[in-house]
Amino acid sequence: MKIDMRKIYNFYPIEPAPAPDALPTGGDLYYECTECSDIVSSVPRIKSACHCGNLSGNGGVLQVKDPAKVKVVRGKLK
Ligand SMILES: [Zn+2]
């Protein structure tokens, strides 16, 4: 089942944008894949992946294939 994160959270871009080789992680930080526009937690506790496969993770660790295609956003519950 696919959860639409945007229905649960409001997302705000981190400013200034972090460098692709130093992406921050945190419980309230999410990565938006600029390739497919999916949003994945930066510390995914359950199996998570974006549509195109750039972002995938589980157990609190997110693997990023191409960090240049990531926008870091802060999620706040609606
Ligand atoms: Zn993607």
Coordinates of N, CA, C and O and ligand atoms in Angstrom, one line a residue:
M1 N 0.8 -1.2 0.0 CA 0.0 0.0 0.0 C 0.9 1.2 0.0 O 1.8 1.3 0.7
K2 N 0.5 2.2 -0.8 CA 1.3 3.4 -0.9 C 0.6 4.5 -0.2 O -0.6 4.8 -0.4
I3 N 1.3 5.1 0.7 CA 0.8 6.3 1.5 C 1.2 7.6 0.8 O 2.4 7.8 0.5
D4 N 0.2 8.4 0.6 CA 0.5 9.7 0.0 C 0.9 10.6 1.2 O 0.0 11.1 1.9
M5 N 2.2 10.9 1.4 CA 2.7 11.6 2.5 C 2.1 13.0 2.5 O 2.0 13.6 3.6
R6 N 1.8 13.6 1.3 CA 1.4 15.0 1.3 C 0.0 15.1 1.9 O -0.4 16.2 2.1
K7 N -0.7 14.0 2.1 CA -2.0 14.1 2.7 C -1.9 14.2 4.2 O -2.9 14.6 4.9
I8 N -0.8 13.8 4.7 CA -0.6 13.7 6.2 C 0.3 14.9 6.7 O 0.0 15.4 7.7
Y9 N 1.2 15.3 5.8 CA 2.2 16.3 6.3 C 2.2 17.5 5.3 O 1.9 17.4 4.1
N10 N 2.5 18.6 5.9 CA 3.0 19.8 5.1 C 4.5 19.7 5.0 O 5.1 19.5 6.0
F11 N 5.0 20.0 3.8 CA 6.5 19.9 3.7 C 7.1 21.3 3.3 O 6.5 22.0 2.5
Y12 N 8.2 21.6 4.0 CA 8.8 22.9 3.8 C 10.3 22.6 3.5 O 11.0 21.9 4.2
P13 N 10.7 23.2 2.4 CA 12.1 23.0 1.9 C 13.1 23.6 3.0 O 12.8 24.6 3.6
I14 N 14.2 22.8 3.2 CA 15.3 23.3 4.1 C 16.1 24.4 3.3 O 16.5 24.2 2.2
E15 N 16.2 25.5 4.0 CA 17.0 26.7 3.4 C 18.1 27.0 4.3 O 17.9 27.2 5.5
P16 N 19.4 27.2 3.8 CA 19.7 26.9 2.4 C 19.8 25.4 2.1 O 19.9 24.6 3.1
A17 N 19.6 25.0 0.9 CA 19.6 23.6 0.5 C 20.9 23.0 0.9 O 22.0 23.5 0.6
P18 N 20.9 21.8 1.6 CA 22.1 21.1 2.0 C 22.9 20.6 0.8 O 22.3 20.3 -0.3
A19 N 24.2 20.5 0.9 CA 25.0 20.0 -0.2 C 24.6 18.5 -0.4 O 24.3 17.8 0.6
P20 N 24.6 18.1 -1.7 CA 24.3 16.7 -2.0 C 25.1 15.6 -1.3 O 24.7 14.5 -1.0
D21 N 26.4 16.0 -0.9 CA 27.3 15.0 -0.3 C 27.2 15.1 1.2 O 27.9 14.5 1.9
A22 N 26.3 15.9 1.7 CA 26.1 16.1 3.2 C 24.7 16.3 3.5 O 24.3 17.2 4.2
L23 N 23.8 15.3 3.1 CA 22.4 15.4 3.3 C 22.1 15.1 4.8 O 22.5 14.1 5.3
P24 N 21.4 16.0 5.5 CA 21.1 15.7 6.9 C 20.0 14.7 7.0 O 19.2 14.5 6.1
T25 N 19.9 14.0 8.1 CA 18.8 13.1 8.4 C 18.2 13.5 9.7 O 18.8 14.1 10.6
G26 N 17.0 13.0 9.9 CA 16.3 13.3 11.2 C 14.8 12.9 11.1 O 14.3 12.7 10.0
G27 N 14.3 12.8 12.3 CA 12.9 12.2 12.3 C 11.9 13.1 11.7 O 10.8 12.6 11.2
D28 N 12.2 14.4 11.5 CA 11.2 15.3 10.9 C 11.7 15.7 9.5 O 11.1 16.6 8.9
L29 N 12.8 15.1 9.0 CA 13.3 15.4 7.7 C 12.9 14.3 6.7 O 13.0 13.1 7.0
Y30 N 12.6 14.8 5.5 CA 12.1 13.9 4.4 C 12.9 14.3 3.2 O 13.3 15.4 3.0
Y31 N 13.0 13.3 2.3 CA 13.7 13.6 1.0 C 12.7 13.5 -0.1 O 12.0 12.5 -0.3
E32 N 12.6 14.6 -0.9 CA 11.8 14.6 -2.1 C 12.6 14.3 -3.2 O 13.7 14.9 -3.5
C33 N 12.3 13.2 -4.0 CA 13.0 12.8 -5.2 C 12.6 13.8 -6.3 O 11.4 13.8 -6.6
T34 N 13.6 14.5 -6.8 CA 13.2 15.4 -7.9 C 13.0 14.7 -9.2 O 12.6 15.3 -10.2
E35 N 13.3 13.4 -9.3 CA 13.1 12.7 -10.5 C 11.6 12.3 -10.6 O 11.0 12.4 -11.6
C36 N 11.0 11.8 -9.5 CA 9.7 11.3 -9.6 C 8.7 12.0 -8.6 O 7.5 11.7 -8.6
S37 N 9.2 12.9 -7.8 CA 8.4 13.7 -6.9 C 7.9 13.0 -5.7 O 7.1 13.6 -4.9
D38 N 8.3 11.7 -5.5 CA 7.9 11.0 -4.3 C 8.6 11.6 -3.1 O 9.7 12.1 -3.2
I39 N 8.1 11.4 -1.9 CA 8.7 11.8 -0.7 C 8.9 10.6 0.2 O 8.0 9.8 0.4
V40 N 10.1 10.5 0.7 CA 10.5 9.4 1.6 C 11.1 9.9 2.9 O 11.9 10.9 2.8
S41 N 10.9 9.3 4.0 CA 11.5 9.7 5.3 C 13.0 9.5 5.2 O 13.5 8.6 4.5
S42 N 13.8 10.4 5.8 CA 15.2 10.3 5.8 C 15.7 9.2 6.8 O 16.8 8.8 6.7
V43 N 14.8 8.8 7.7 CA 15.1 7.7 8.6 C 13.9 6.7 8.5 O 13.1 6.6 9.5
P44 N 13.7 6.0 7.4 CA 12.5 5.2 7.2 C 12.5 4.0 8.2 O 13.4 3.2 8.2
R45 N 11.5 3.9 9.0 CA 11.4 2.8 10.0 C 10.7 1.6 9.3 O 10.8 0.4 9.8
I46 N 10.0 1.8 8.2 CA 9.4 0.7 7.5 C 10.0 0.7 6.1 O 10.6 1.7 5.7
K47 N 9.8 -0.4 5.3 CA 10.4 -0.4 4.0 C 9.8 0.7 3.2 O 8.5 0.8 3.0
S48 N 10.6 1.6 2.6 CA 10.2 2.7 1.9 C 11.0 2.9 0.6 O 12.2 2.6 0.6
A49 N 10.4 3.4 -0.4 CA 11.1 3.7 -1.7 C 10.3 4.7 -2.5 O 9.1 4.8 -2.4
C50 N 11.0 5.4 -3.3 CA 10.3 6.3 -4.2 C 10.0 5.6 -5.5 O 10.6 4.5 -5.8
H51 N 9.2 6.1 -6.3 CA 8.7 5.4 -7.5 C 9.8 5.0 -8.5 O 9.8 3.9 -9.0
C52 N 10.8 5.9 -8.6 CA 11.8 5.6 -9.7 C 13.0 4.8 -9.1 O 13.9 4.4 -9.8
G53 N 13.0 4.6 -7.7 CA 14.1 3.8 -7.2 C 15.3 4.6 -6.7 O 16.3 4.0 -6.3
N54 N 15.3 5.9 -6.9 CA 16.5 6.7 -6.4 C 16.6 6.6 -4.9 O 17.7 6.6 -4.4
L55 N 15.5 6.6 -4.2 CA 15.5 6.5 -2.8 C 14.9 5.2 -2.3 O 13.8 4.8 -2.8
S56 N 15.6 4.5 -1.5 CA 15.0 3.3 -0.9 C 15.6 3.0 0.5 O 16.8 3.3 0.7
G57 N 14.9 2.5 1.4 CA 15.4 2.3 2.7 C 14.5 1.4 3.6 O 13.4 1.1 3.2
N58 N 15.1 1.1 4.8 CA 14.4 0.3 5.8 C 15.2 0.4 7.0 O 16.4 0.7 7.0
G59 N 14.6 0.1 8.2 CA 15.3 0.0 9.4 C 16.0 1.3 9.8 O 17.1 1.2 10.5
G60 N 15.5 2.4 9.4 CA 16.1 3.7 9.8 C 17.2 4.2 8.9 O 17.8 5.2 9.2
V61 N 17.5 3.5 7.9 CA 18.6 3.9 7.0 C 18.1 4.0 5.6 O 17.4 3.1 5.0
L62 N 18.3 5.2 5.0 CA 17.9 5.5 3.6 C 19.0 5.4 2.6 O 20.1 6.1 2.9
Q63 N 18.9 4.7 1.6 CA 19.9 4.6 0.6 C 19.6 5.6 -0.5 O 18.4 5.6 -1.0
V64 N 20.5 6.4 -1.0 CA 20.3 7.4 -2.0 C 21.2 7.1 -3.2 O 22.4 7.2 -3.0
K65 N 20.6 6.8 -4.3 CA 21.5 6.5 -5.5 C 22.1 7.8 -6.0 O 23.3 7.8 -6.3
D66 N 21.3 8.8 -6.2 CA 21.8 10.1 -6.8 C 21.4 11.2 -5.9 O 20.3 11.8 -6.0
P67 N 22.3 11.6 -5.0 CA 22.0 12.7 -4.0 C 21.7 14.0 -4.7 O 21.1 14.9 -4.1
A68 N 22.1 14.2 -6.0 CA 21.8 15.5 -6.7 C 20.4 15.6 -7.0 O 19.9 16.7 -7.3
K69 N 19.6 14.5 -7.0 CA 18.2 14.5 -7.3 C 17.4 14.4 -6.0 O 16.3 13.8 -6.0
V70 N 17.9 15.0 -5.0 CA 17.1 15.0 -3.7 C 16.9 16.4 -3.2 O 17.8 17.2 -3.2
K71 N 15.7 16.7 -2.8 CA 15.4 18.0 -2.1 C 15.0 17.6 -0.7 O 14.1 16.8 -0.4
V72 N 15.8 18.2 0.3 CA 15.5 17.9 1.7 C 14.4 18.8 2.2 O 14.4 20.0 2.0
V73 N 13.3 18.2 2.8 CA 12.2 19.0 3.3 C 11.9 18.6 4.7 O 12.2 17.5 5.1
R74 N 11.3 19.6 5.4 CA 10.9 19.3 6.8 C 9.4 19.0 6.8 O 8.6 19.8 6.2
G75 N 9.0 17.9 7.4 CA 7.6 17.6 7.4 C 6.9 18.0 8.8 O 7.5 17.7 9.8
K76 N 5.8 18.6 8.6 CA 5.0 18.9 9.8 C 3.6 18.3 9.7 O 2.9 18.5 8.6
L77 N 3.2 17.6 10.7 CA 1.8 17.0 10.6 C 0.8 18.0 10.4 O 0.8 19.1 11.0
K78 N -0.2 17.7 9.5 CA -1.3 18.7 9.3 C -2.2 18.8 10.5 O -2.3 17.8 11.2
Ligands
ZN1 ZN 12.3 8.8 -7.4

